[in-house]
Amino acid sequence: MTADAILRWQQTRAWMSMWWWLAVEKVLPPAVSRRVGPAATVRREYLTLLRAAQQAGVRTGGGHVVVVDLDDTLIHDVPAARLAVSFTLAGLGLPADAMSTSIVLEHAQRAWSAHPHRRTGALTYVSSWEALWLPATAGLLEPVAASLSGHDERVWSVALTALRADARLAPEAAASFRRIRAGLLRPLPGVREFLDTLRGAGHVVWLATNGLAAHQYRKIDAAGLRGYFDAIFVSEVVGAPKSDPGFAAALTAALDATRRRVCMVVGDSAVHDLGLAAHGGWPAVHLCTATPCPDRSGAGEVVHTSTLDLALDYCRCPDPAVALAPGERGTTR
């Protein structure tokens, strides 16, 4: 069995353990669940699995951890989706202006909101525009996978009708969008330099992202970024979105297992990335590229910047790195 296969198996078991851990802790009083009973057992199992997963393929070494987001931090997400829709419409000989693009994406949102498995497991954290180009083989349960078959064509059929175009072009539009969107997978300007600088300074880089694991890994690999990360945490595997305390708990368990601490969380989402940082008690750098940056003077543990290169100015990793004692919480506070 390869290291990647072992890692995937351990991640799956870790995901199951995390769900049990969170479920039990909601039932038992906190003081009890931390010390005795199923929660304590499950947590020990979870830490053991994380150590095993690390030994199977997650790189070790280095000092403090910098946690970075993927979509719209390292690669384009929303802008790439809009551009792919625009190019698809133009390829069909249809108006490709901003309004037409918005109409398509609005219908994608409506269809995804009404999808029967929108809130089912792995799909909970998938956006409506991502659902238009999910991989056919994503390890989903058969009923869920079957419900996705033809979803993109159905969305395009309705959207084309709304644009007073021929709905029979939907299969062509769906295939064209998938091809164009995949072709836009590349690192944003300055990303490689940013990651090279972090690794050159001896930092450990962890990726934290929401979405379907197979889809997120596909994007990471297509952008040529896999080699920069010492560990990759995807909401599907963790069992919680980044804005949920469970995601921060998973990172904290991994920090304890590897005796490290987080010194900076970098991402564009005020909800998910800053939420992750808040739940973990970690300093954060908010990439406010879509909206004007707030006043930095009142940011507290959060600083705001418009570019990744400026994020390096706010790195709070001390030098030299200080390893944590086993069981110590991974936080800079």
GROMACS .gro file of C-alpha atoms in nm:
model
  333
    1MET     CA    1   0.000   0.000   0.000
    2THR     CA    2   0.141   0.342  -0.097
    3ALA     CA    3   0.197   0.626   0.148
    4ASP     CA    4  -0.083   0.826  -0.017
    5ALA     CA    5  -0.327   0.536   0.022
    6ILE     CA    6  -0.233   0.492   0.386
    7LEU     CA    7  -0.272   0.864   0.446
    8ARG     CA    8  -0.619   0.868   0.286
    9TRP     CA    9  -0.727   0.572   0.501
   10GLN     CA   10  -0.598   0.737   0.816
   11GLN     CA   11  -0.769   1.064   0.721
   12THR     CA   12  -1.098   0.881   0.675
   13ARG     CA   13  -1.070   0.717   1.016
   14ALA     CA   14  -0.970   1.051   1.168
   15TRP     CA   15  -1.278   1.214   1.012
   16MET     CA   16  -1.502   0.947   1.166
   17SER     CA   17  -1.336   0.987   1.504
   18MET     CA   18  -1.375   1.363   1.493
   19TRP     CA   19  -1.749   1.331   1.429
   20TRP     CA   20  -1.786   1.096   1.728
   21TRP     CA   21  -1.577   1.325   1.941
   22LEU     CA   22  -1.787   1.634   1.862
   23ALA     CA   23  -2.114   1.443   1.897
   24VAL     CA   24  -2.025   1.303   2.240
   25GLU     CA   25  -1.894   1.635   2.371
   26LYS     CA   26  -2.230   1.796   2.291
   27VAL     CA   27  -2.404   1.538   2.514
   28LEU     CA   28  -2.169   1.510   2.812
   29PRO     CA   29  -2.085   1.806   3.038
   30PRO     CA   30  -1.754   1.964   2.927
   31ALA     CA   31  -1.575   1.886   3.253
   32VAL     CA   32  -1.668   1.520   3.221
   33SER     CA   33  -1.618   1.474   2.847
   34ARG     CA   34  -1.262   1.605   2.864
   35ARG     CA   35  -1.154   1.350   3.128
   36VAL     CA   36  -1.359   1.033   3.108
   37GLY     CA   37  -1.600   0.837   2.898
   38PRO     CA   38  -1.627   0.792   2.519
   39ALA     CA   39  -1.511   1.146   2.438
   40ALA     CA   40  -1.175   1.097   2.604
   41THR     CA   41  -1.129   0.762   2.433
   42VAL     CA   42  -1.224   0.901   2.093
   43ARG     CA   43  -0.998   1.201   2.134
   44ARG     CA   44  -0.703   0.975   2.216
   45GLU     CA   45  -0.788   0.767   1.909
   46TYR     CA   46  -0.810   1.081   1.700
   47LEU     CA   47  -0.466   1.200   1.811
   48THR     CA   48  -0.324   0.856   1.743
   49LEU     CA   49  -0.470   0.857   1.393
   50LEU     CA   50  -0.328   1.198   1.321
   51ARG     CA   51   0.017   1.080   1.426
   52ALA     CA   52  -0.019   0.773   1.206
   53ALA     CA   53  -0.134   0.984   0.912
   54GLN     CA   54   0.164   1.211   0.963
   55GLN     CA   55   0.399   0.916   0.962
   56ALA     CA   56   0.236   0.781   0.646
   57GLY     CA   57   0.291   1.088   0.434
   58VAL     CA   58   0.261   1.428   0.604
   59ARG     CA   59   0.604   1.588   0.614
   60THR     CA   60   0.760   1.689   0.943
   61GLY     CA   61   1.040   1.921   1.038
   62GLY     CA   62   1.067   2.296   1.054
   63GLY     CA   63   0.924   2.528   1.313
   64HIS     CA   64   0.607   2.730   1.344
   65VAL     CA   65   0.302   2.666   1.127
   66VAL     CA   66   0.155   2.915   0.882
   67VAL     CA   67  -0.199   2.813   0.782
   68VAL     CA   68  -0.309   2.934   0.438
   69ASP     CA   69  -0.637   2.925   0.250
   70LEU     CA   70  -0.667   2.798  -0.109
   71ASP     CA   71  -0.954   2.957  -0.302
   72ASP     CA   72  -0.912   3.327  -0.380
   73THR     CA   73  -0.595   3.328  -0.170
   74LEU     CA   74  -0.360   3.106  -0.370
   75ILE     CA   75  -0.578   3.046  -0.678
   76HIS     CA   76  -0.875   3.233  -0.823
   77ASP     CA   77  -1.218   3.097  -0.738
   78VAL     CA   78  -1.504   3.344  -0.785
   79PRO     CA   79  -1.331   3.554  -1.054
   80ALA     CA   80  -1.233   3.235  -1.240
   81ALA     CA   81  -1.592   3.109  -1.227
   82ARG     CA   82  -1.722   3.435  -1.372
   83LEU     CA   83  -1.454   3.437  -1.642
   84ALA     CA   84  -1.530   3.075  -1.736
   85VAL     CA   85  -1.903   3.152  -1.766
   86SER     CA   86  -1.827   3.456  -1.980
   87PHE     CA   87  -1.596   3.258  -2.212
   88THR     CA   88  -1.854   2.980  -2.235
   89LEU     CA   89  -2.127   3.221  -2.340
   90ALA     CA   90  -1.897   3.386  -2.594
   91GLY     CA   91  -1.808   3.047  -2.738
   92LEU     CA   92  -2.178   2.983  -2.798
   93GLY     CA   93  -2.214   3.313  -2.977
   94LEU     CA   94  -2.415   3.465  -2.693
   95PRO     CA   95  -2.374   3.797  -2.508
   96ALA     CA   96  -2.093   3.752  -2.254
   97ASP     CA   97  -2.137   4.073  -2.054
   98ALA     CA   98  -2.141   4.099  -1.677
   99MET     CA   99  -2.520   4.086  -1.657
  100SER     CA  100  -2.545   3.766  -1.862
  101THR     CA  101  -2.273   3.607  -1.651
  102SER     CA  102  -2.457   3.702  -1.332
  103ILE     CA  103  -2.781   3.552  -1.466
  104VAL     CA  104  -2.609   3.216  -1.521
  105LEU     CA  105  -2.454   3.219  -1.174
  106GLU     CA  106  -2.785   3.321  -1.015
  107HIS     CA  107  -2.957   3.020  -1.170
  108ALA     CA  108  -2.667   2.801  -1.053
  109GLN     CA  109  -2.724   2.931  -0.700
  110ARG     CA  110  -3.099   2.864  -0.714
  111ALA     CA  111  -3.053   2.513  -0.849
  112TRP     CA  112  -2.787   2.429  -0.591
  113SER     CA  113  -2.997   2.564  -0.304
  114ALA     CA  114  -3.279   2.332  -0.410
  115HIS     CA  115  -3.054   2.030  -0.467
  116PRO     CA  116  -3.165   1.736  -0.249
  117HIS     CA  117  -2.812   1.663  -0.128
  118ARG     CA  118  -2.692   2.022  -0.093
  119ARG     CA  119  -2.660   1.972   0.282
  120THR     CA  120  -2.542   1.612   0.267
  121GLY     CA  121  -2.201   1.538   0.410
  122ALA     CA  122  -1.923   1.628   0.169
  123LEU     CA  123  -2.142   1.856  -0.045
  124THR     CA  124  -2.228   2.084   0.247
  125TYR     CA  125  -1.925   2.302   0.184
  126VAL     CA  126  -1.936   2.306  -0.197
  127SER     CA  127  -2.037   2.635  -0.362
  128SER     CA  128  -2.292   2.655  -0.642
  129TRP     CA  129  -2.035   2.752  -0.904
  130GLU     CA  130  -1.803   2.470  -0.796
  131ALA     CA  131  -2.090   2.224  -0.833
  132LEU     CA  132  -2.085   2.297  -1.208
  133TRP     CA  133  -1.750   2.121  -1.250
  134LEU     CA  134  -1.710   1.864  -0.975
  135PRO     CA  135  -1.520   1.549  -1.075
  136ALA     CA  136  -1.732   1.252  -1.179
  137THR     CA  137  -1.542   1.021  -0.944
  138ALA     CA  138  -1.527   1.188  -0.605
  139GLY     CA  139  -1.583   0.893  -0.373
  140LEU     CA  140  -1.938   1.001  -0.294
  141LEU     CA  141  -2.218   0.767  -0.194
  142GLU     CA  142  -2.404   0.633  -0.498
  143PRO     CA  143  -2.730   0.829  -0.441
  144VAL     CA  144  -2.533   1.153  -0.396
  145ALA     CA  145  -2.314   1.089  -0.700
  146ALA     CA  146  -2.623   1.001  -0.906
  147SER     CA  147  -2.792   1.326  -0.806
  148LEU     CA  148  -2.494   1.520  -0.942
  149SER     CA  149  -2.508   1.345  -1.279
  150GLY     CA  150  -2.641   1.600  -1.524
  151HIS     CA  151  -2.669   1.876  -1.263
  152ASP     CA  152  -2.451   2.111  -1.465
  153GLU     CA  153  -2.649   2.051  -1.784
  154ARG     CA  154  -2.975   2.118  -1.603
  155VAL     CA  155  -2.840   2.447  -1.470
  156TRP     CA  156  -2.720   2.553  -1.813
  157SER     CA  157  -3.052   2.458  -1.971
  158VAL     CA  158  -3.245   2.685  -1.735
  159ALA     CA  159  -2.986   2.964  -1.761
  160LEU     CA  160  -2.984   2.956  -2.141
  161THR     CA  161  -3.363   2.972  -2.144
  162ALA     CA  162  -3.347   3.277  -1.918
  163LEU     CA  163  -3.103   3.433  -2.166
  164ARG     CA  164  -3.351   3.359  -2.450
  165ALA     CA  165  -3.103   3.116  -2.602
  166ASP     CA  166  -3.150   2.758  -2.720
  167ALA     CA  167  -3.164   2.526  -2.417
  168ARG     CA  168  -3.047   2.242  -2.640
  169LEU     CA  169  -2.700   2.398  -2.619
  170ALA     CA  170  -2.682   2.301  -2.250
  171PRO     CA  171  -2.461   1.989  -2.295
  172GLU     CA  172  -2.215   2.189  -2.504
  173ALA     CA  173  -2.219   2.475  -2.254
  174ALA     CA  174  -2.164   2.241  -1.959
  175ALA     CA  175  -1.868   2.067  -2.125
  176SER     CA  176  -1.720   2.398  -2.237
  177PHE     CA  177  -1.745   2.547  -1.888
  178ARG     CA  178  -1.573   2.245  -1.732
  179ARG     CA  179  -1.289   2.265  -1.984
  180ILE     CA  180  -1.241   2.641  -1.954
  181ARG     CA  181  -1.267   2.646  -1.575
  182ALA     CA  182  -1.007   2.370  -1.541
  183GLY     CA  183  -0.779   2.564  -1.775
  184LEU     CA  184  -0.784   2.861  -1.539
  185LEU     CA  185  -0.624   2.665  -1.255
  186ARG     CA  186  -0.296   2.838  -1.185
  187PRO     CA  187  -0.140   3.016  -0.887
  188LEU     CA  188  -0.221   3.382  -0.842
  189PRO     CA  189   0.065   3.626  -0.903
  190GLY     CA  190   0.315   3.622  -0.618
  191VAL     CA  191   0.188   3.296  -0.466
  192ARG     CA  192   0.495   3.086  -0.542
  193GLU     CA  193   0.723   3.361  -0.415
  194PHE     CA  194   0.514   3.389  -0.098
  195LEU     CA  195   0.526   3.015  -0.030
  196ASP     CA  196   0.895   2.995  -0.123
  197THR     CA  197   0.971   3.271   0.126
  198LEU     CA  198   0.779   3.097   0.404
  199ARG     CA  199   0.951   2.765   0.343
  200GLY     CA  200   1.288   2.934   0.298
  201ALA     CA  201   1.245   3.089   0.643
  202GLY     CA  202   1.193   2.743   0.789
  203HIS     CA  203   0.817   2.768   0.843
  204VAL     CA  204   0.582   2.472   0.816
  205VAL     CA  205   0.297   2.544   0.573
  206TRP     CA  206  -0.046   2.388   0.624
  207LEU     CA  207  -0.333   2.433   0.380
  208ALA     CA  208  -0.687   2.471   0.517
  209THR     CA  209  -0.971   2.467   0.264
  210ASN     CA  210  -1.345   2.408   0.240
  211GLY     CA  211  -1.487   2.173  -0.020
  212LEU     CA  212  -1.494   1.824  -0.163
  213ALA     CA  213  -1.156   1.660  -0.103
  214ALA     CA  214  -1.120   1.508  -0.451
  215HIS     CA  215  -1.202   1.844  -0.610
  216GLN     CA  216  -0.972   2.047  -0.386
  217TYR     CA  217  -0.681   1.808  -0.439
  218ARG     CA  218  -0.743   1.825  -0.813
  219LYS     CA  219  -0.713   2.205  -0.803
  220ILE     CA  220  -0.403   2.195  -0.585
  221ASP     CA  221  -0.230   1.952  -0.821
  222ALA     CA  222  -0.337   2.135  -1.138
  223ALA     CA  223  -0.193   2.457  -0.996
  224GLY     CA  224   0.130   2.274  -0.911
  225LEU     CA  225   0.115   2.364  -0.542
  226ARG     CA  226   0.102   2.026  -0.364
  227GLY     CA  227   0.475   2.023  -0.287
  228TYR     CA  228   0.456   2.343  -0.082
  229PHE     CA  229   0.233   2.197   0.190
  230ASP     CA  230   0.336   1.986   0.486
  231ALA     CA  231  -0.029   1.902   0.558
  232ILE     CA  232  -0.363   1.962   0.385
  233PHE     CA  233  -0.690   1.992   0.579
  234VAL     CA  234  -1.013   1.977   0.376
  235SER     CA  235  -1.355   2.034   0.535
  236GLU     CA  236  -1.490   1.708   0.391
  237VAL     CA  237  -1.219   1.509   0.569
  238VAL     CA  238  -1.229   1.715   0.890
  239GLY     CA  239  -1.608   1.694   0.902
  240ALA     CA  240  -1.660   2.065   0.965
  241PRO     CA  241  -1.615   2.392   0.773
  242LYS     CA  242  -1.332   2.624   0.863
  243SER     CA  243  -1.569   2.858   1.046
  244ASP     CA  244  -1.672   2.575   1.282
  245PRO     CA  245  -1.484   2.512   1.610
  246GLY     CA  246  -1.437   2.151   1.499
  247PHE     CA  247  -1.196   2.253   1.225
  248ALA     CA  248  -0.978   2.447   1.468
  249ALA     CA  249  -0.995   2.148   1.703
  250ALA     CA  250  -0.859   1.923   1.428
  251LEU     CA  251  -0.568   2.159   1.368
  252THR     CA  252  -0.503   2.187   1.741
  253ALA     CA  253  -0.490   1.808   1.770
  254ALA     CA  254  -0.241   1.795   1.484
  255LEU     CA  255  -0.036   2.069   1.648
  256ASP     CA  256  -0.026   1.873   1.972
  257ALA     CA  257   0.071   1.558   1.786
  258THR     CA  258   0.362   1.729   1.610
  259ARG     CA  259   0.457   1.969   1.894
  260ARG     CA  260   0.407   2.283   1.690
  261ARG     CA  261   0.219   2.611   1.713
  262VAL     CA  262   0.038   2.833   1.462
  263CYS     CA  263   0.181   3.178   1.424
  264MET     CA  264  -0.035   3.307   1.135
  265VAL     CA  265  -0.355   3.220   0.946
  266VAL     CA  266  -0.379   3.376   0.599
  267GLY     CA  267  -0.699   3.388   0.393
  268ASP     CA  268  -0.955   3.603   0.213
  269SER     CA  269  -1.274   3.504   0.396
  270ALA     CA  270  -1.382   3.709   0.695
  271VAL     CA  271  -1.620   3.425   0.787
  272HIS     CA  272  -1.416   3.109   0.732
  273ASP     CA  273  -1.051   3.212   0.761
  274LEU     CA  274  -1.093   3.469   1.036
  275GLY     CA  275  -1.339   3.232   1.204
  276LEU     CA  276  -1.078   2.956   1.201
  277ALA     CA  277  -0.821   3.192   1.351
  278ALA     CA  278  -1.062   3.309   1.619
  279HIS     CA  279  -1.160   2.957   1.725
  280GLY     CA  280  -0.795   2.854   1.741
  281GLY     CA  281  -0.678   3.168   1.916
  282TRP     CA  282  -0.430   3.244   1.638
  283PRO     CA  283  -0.327   3.574   1.475
  284ALA     CA  284  -0.468   3.620   1.126
  285VAL     CA  285  -0.389   3.808   0.808
  286HIS     CA  286  -0.702   3.894   0.611
  287LEU     CA  287  -0.657   3.935   0.236
  288CYS     CA  288  -0.924   4.192   0.162
  289THR     CA  289  -0.898   4.181  -0.216
  290ALA     CA  290  -1.272   4.192  -0.291
  291THR     CA  291  -1.352   4.483  -0.057
  292PRO     CA  292  -1.154   4.777   0.087
  293CYS     CA  293  -0.939   4.685   0.386
  294PRO     CA  294  -1.072   4.799   0.725
  295ASP     CA  295  -0.866   5.030   0.944
  296ARG     CA  296  -0.571   4.822   1.065
  297SER     CA  297  -0.537   5.022   1.385
  298GLY     CA  298  -0.840   4.851   1.539
  299ALA     CA  299  -0.774   4.501   1.408
  300GLY     CA  300  -0.636   4.344   1.727
  301GLU     CA  301  -0.526   3.990   1.647
  302VAL     CA  302  -0.626   4.044   1.282
  303VAL     CA  303  -0.439   4.256   1.031
  304HIS     CA  304  -0.572   4.341   0.686
  305THR     CA  305  -0.379   4.364   0.364
  306SER     CA  306  -0.455   4.360  -0.007
  307THR     CA  307  -0.166   4.144  -0.129
  308LEU     CA  308   0.014   3.829  -0.019
  309ASP     CA  309   0.358   3.986  -0.025
  310LEU     CA  310   0.246   4.236   0.238
  311ALA     CA  311   0.121   3.946   0.451
  312LEU     CA  312   0.483   3.851   0.510
  313ASP     CA  313   0.530   4.178   0.697
  314TYR     CA  314   0.284   4.062   0.962
  315CYS     CA  315   0.429   3.717   1.027
  316ARG     CA  316   0.446   3.669   1.405
  317CYS     CA  317   0.662   3.359   1.401
  318PRO     CA  318   0.939   3.403   1.659
  319ASP     CA  319   1.290   3.297   1.571
  320PRO     CA  320   1.403   3.042   1.669
  321ALA     CA  321   1.086   2.831   1.674
  322VAL     CA  322   0.987   2.692   2.012
  323ALA     CA  323   0.840   2.341   2.020
  324LEU     CA  324   0.541   2.273   2.238
  325ALA     CA  325   0.544   2.026   2.523
  326PRO     CA  326   0.312   1.728   2.459
  327GLY     CA  327  -0.049   1.828   2.531
  328GLU     CA  328   0.019   2.204   2.530
  329ARG     CA  329  -0.237   2.401   2.328
  330GLY     CA  330  -0.108   2.522   1.992
  331THR     CA  331  -0.160   2.897   2.018
  332THR     CA  332   0.047   3.212   2.026
  333ARG     CA  333  -0.164   3.377   2.294
   0.00000   0.00000   0.00000
